[in-house]
PDB file of C-alpha atoms in Angstrom:
ATOM      1  CA  UNK A   6     107.386  83.795  89.514  1.00  0.00           C
ATOM      2  CA  UNK A   7     110.327  81.740  90.665  1.00  0.00           C
ATOM      3  CA  UNK A   8     110.368  80.264  94.171  1.00  0.00           C
ATOM      4  CA  UNK A   9     113.104  82.253  95.975  1.00  0.00           C
ATOM      5  CA  UNK A  10     112.257  85.509  94.212  1.00  0.00           C
ATOM      6  CA  UNK A  11     108.581  85.053  95.005  1.00  0.00           C
ATOM      7  CA  UNK A  12     109.303  84.610  98.729  1.00  0.00           C
ATOM      8  CA  UNK A  13     111.515  87.687  98.752  1.00  0.00           C
ATOM      9  CA  UNK A  14     108.861  89.776  97.004  1.00  0.00           C
ATOM     10  CA  UNK A  15     106.136  88.437  99.330  1.00  0.00           C
ATOM     11  CA  UNK A  16     108.235  89.342 102.376  1.00  0.00           C
ATOM     12  CA  UNK A  17     108.781  92.891 101.148  1.00  0.00           C
ATOM     13  CA  UNK A  18     105.132  93.204 100.120  1.00  0.00           C
ATOM     14  CA  UNK A  19     103.953  92.214 103.591  1.00  0.00           C
ATOM     15  CA  UNK A  20     105.950  95.123 105.027  1.00  0.00           C
ATOM     16  CA  UNK A  21     104.250  97.467 102.531  1.00  0.00           C
ATOM     17  CA  UNK A  22     100.771  96.354 103.619  1.00  0.00           C
ATOM     18  CA  UNK A  23      99.834  99.590 105.472  1.00  0.00           C
ATOM     19  CA  UNK A  24     100.069 101.549 102.231  1.00  0.00           C
ATOM     20  CA  UNK A  25      97.892  99.003 100.457  1.00  0.00           C
ATOM     21  CA  UNK A  26      95.316  99.122 103.249  1.00  0.00           C
ATOM     22  CA  UNK A  27      95.234 102.903 102.867  1.00  0.00           C
ATOM     23  CA  UNK A  28      94.470 102.488  99.156  1.00  0.00           C
ATOM     24  CA  UNK A  29      91.658 100.077  99.958  1.00  0.00           C
ATOM     25  CA  UNK A  30      90.157 102.353 102.635  1.00  0.00           C
ATOM     26  CA  UNK A  31      90.195 105.379 100.365  1.00  0.00           C
ATOM     27  CA  UNK A  32      88.788 103.363  97.414  1.00  0.00           C
ATOM     28  CA  UNK A  33      91.803 104.142  95.263  1.00  0.00           C
ATOM     29  CA  UNK A  34      92.653 100.556  94.266  1.00  0.00           C
ATOM     30  CA  UNK A  35      91.504 100.871  90.640  1.00  0.00           C
ATOM     31  CA  UNK A  36      93.346 104.176  89.984  1.00  0.00           C
ATOM     32  CA  UNK A  37      96.449 102.705  91.639  1.00  0.00           C
ATOM     33  CA  UNK A  38      96.182  99.608  89.452  1.00  0.00           C
ATOM     34  CA  UNK A  39      95.841 101.691  86.288  1.00  0.00           C
ATOM     35  CA  UNK A  40      98.766 103.918  87.308  1.00  0.00           C
ATOM     36  CA  UNK A  41     100.917 100.904  88.156  1.00  0.00           C
ATOM     37  CA  UNK A  42     100.146  99.154  84.874  1.00  0.00           C
ATOM     38  CA  UNK A  43     100.967 102.248  82.861  1.00  0.00           C
ATOM     39  CA  UNK A  44     104.189 103.004  84.712  1.00  0.00           C
ATOM     40  CA  UNK A  45     105.551  99.515  85.411  1.00  0.00           C
ATOM     41  CA  UNK A  46     108.659 100.135  83.244  1.00  0.00           C
ATOM     42  CA  UNK A  47     109.535 103.051  85.539  1.00  0.00           C
ATOM     43  CA  UNK A  48     109.219 101.031  88.777  1.00  0.00           C
ATOM     44  CA  UNK A  49     112.976 100.594  89.184  1.00  0.00           C
ATOM     45  CA  UNK A  50     113.632 104.310  88.718  1.00  0.00           C
ATOM     46  CA  UNK A  51     110.855 105.168  91.180  1.00  0.00           C
ATOM     47  CA  UNK A  52     112.308 102.675  93.668  1.00  0.00           C
ATOM     48  CA  UNK A  53     115.735 104.256  93.388  1.00  0.00           C
ATOM     49  CA  UNK A  54     114.182 107.710  93.812  1.00  0.00           C
ATOM     50  CA  UNK A  55     112.481 106.535  96.992  1.00  0.00           C
ATOM     51  CA  UNK A  56     115.876 105.486  98.351  1.00  0.00           C
ATOM     52  CA  UNK A  57     116.856 109.144  98.050  1.00  0.00           C
ATOM     53  CA  UNK A  58     113.788 110.113 100.097  1.00  0.00           C
ATOM     54  CA  UNK A  59     114.379 107.665 102.962  1.00  0.00           C
ATOM     55  CA  UNK A  60     115.875 110.358 105.237  1.00  0.00           C
ATOM     56  CA  UNK A  61     112.344 111.806 105.327  1.00  0.00           C
ATOM     57  CA  UNK A  62     111.364 108.784 107.419  1.00  0.00           C
ATOM     58  CA  UNK A  63     112.765 110.665 110.383  1.00  0.00           C
ATOM     59  CA  UNK A  64     109.854 113.076 109.948  1.00  0.00           C
ATOM     60  CA  UNK A  65     107.264 110.505 108.821  1.00  0.00           C
ATOM     61  CA  UNK A  66     108.171 107.186 110.481  1.00  0.00           C
ATOM     62  CA  UNK A  67     104.959 105.482 109.323  1.00  0.00           C
ATOM     63  CA  UNK A  68     105.620 106.154 105.631  1.00  0.00           C
ATOM     64  CA  UNK A  69     107.714 103.003 105.084  1.00  0.00           C
ATOM     65  CA  UNK A  70     109.694 104.588 102.253  1.00  0.00           C
ATOM     66  CA  UNK A  71     112.584 102.166 102.655  1.00  0.00           C
ATOM     67  CA  UNK A  72     110.283  99.164 102.295  1.00  0.00           C
ATOM     68  CA  UNK A  73     108.640 100.627  99.199  1.00  0.00           C
ATOM     69  CA  UNK A  74     112.051 101.513  97.728  1.00  0.00           C
ATOM     70  CA  UNK A  75     113.311  97.964  98.271  1.00  0.00           C
ATOM     71  CA  UNK A  76     110.116  96.508  96.832  1.00  0.00           C
ATOM     72  CA  UNK A  77     109.993  98.673  93.704  1.00  0.00           C
ATOM     73  CA  UNK A  78     113.696  98.081  93.019  1.00  0.00           C
ATOM     74  CA  UNK A  79     113.023  94.342  92.713  1.00  0.00           C
ATOM     75  CA  UNK A  80     112.557  93.190  89.082  1.00  0.00           C
ATOM     76  CA  UNK A  81     109.299  91.280  89.689  1.00  0.00           C
ATOM     77  CA  UNK A  82     107.705  93.658  92.153  1.00  0.00           C
ATOM     78  CA  UNK A  83     105.452  95.394  89.645  1.00  0.00           C
ATOM     79  CA  UNK A  84     103.791  92.175  88.576  1.00  0.00           C
ATOM     80  CA  UNK A  85     103.331  91.017  92.183  1.00  0.00           C
ATOM     81  CA  UNK A  86     101.806  94.341  93.225  1.00  0.00           C
ATOM     82  CA  UNK A  87      99.560  94.363  90.167  1.00  0.00           C
ATOM     83  CA  UNK A  88      98.252  90.886  91.018  1.00  0.00           C
ATOM     84  CA  UNK A  89      97.665  91.887  94.641  1.00  0.00           C
ATOM     85  CA  UNK A  90      95.709  94.989  93.614  1.00  0.00           C
ATOM     86  CA  UNK A  91      93.657  92.952  91.119  1.00  0.00           C
ATOM     87  CA  UNK A  92      92.817  90.437  93.851  1.00  0.00           C
ATOM     88  CA  UNK A  93      91.793  93.162  96.288  1.00  0.00           C
ATOM     89  CA  UNK A  94      89.647  94.737  93.571  1.00  0.00           C
ATOM     90  CA  UNK A  95      87.868  91.413  92.934  1.00  0.00           C
ATOM     91  CA  UNK A  96      87.380  90.783  96.661  1.00  0.00           C
ATOM     92  CA  UNK A  97      86.047  94.312  97.158  1.00  0.00           C
ATOM     93  CA  UNK A  98      83.578  94.048  94.283  1.00  0.00           C
ATOM     94  CA  UNK A  99      82.279  90.673  95.468  1.00  0.00           C
ATOM     95  CA  UNK A 100      81.819  92.117  98.968  1.00  0.00           C
ATOM     96  CA  UNK A 101      79.875  95.043  97.490  1.00  0.00           C
ATOM     97  CA  UNK A 102      77.662  92.627  95.530  1.00  0.00           C
ATOM     98  CA  UNK A 103      76.916  90.813  98.787  1.00  0.00           C
ATOM     99  CA  UNK A 104      75.750  94.075 100.345  1.00  0.00           C
ATOM    100  CA  UNK A 105      73.408  94.789  97.441  1.00  0.00           C
ATOM    101  CA  UNK A 106      71.590  91.458  97.723  1.00  0.00           C
TER     102      UNK A 106
END
């Protein structure tokens, strides 16, 4: 990724961290990664759809819909999120191997 775009994506991704932690806690990282890989071409449309749902943040302030909408509307967001999920999957599997030993 390019320098300025990478920083922008990283900044947005850090604000989306609670949703990623939820995926890790509920052991849904692999299904999320498969879903993301299959639907990456639709990320922009999904991001724009989330902008339409941002008024729901009045009811669910912890949802972070605006952050996710901004992130998914970025052209390189899908690749960055895919890499982050892959890294968390590798870290999680190595931690599980450590528990088995």
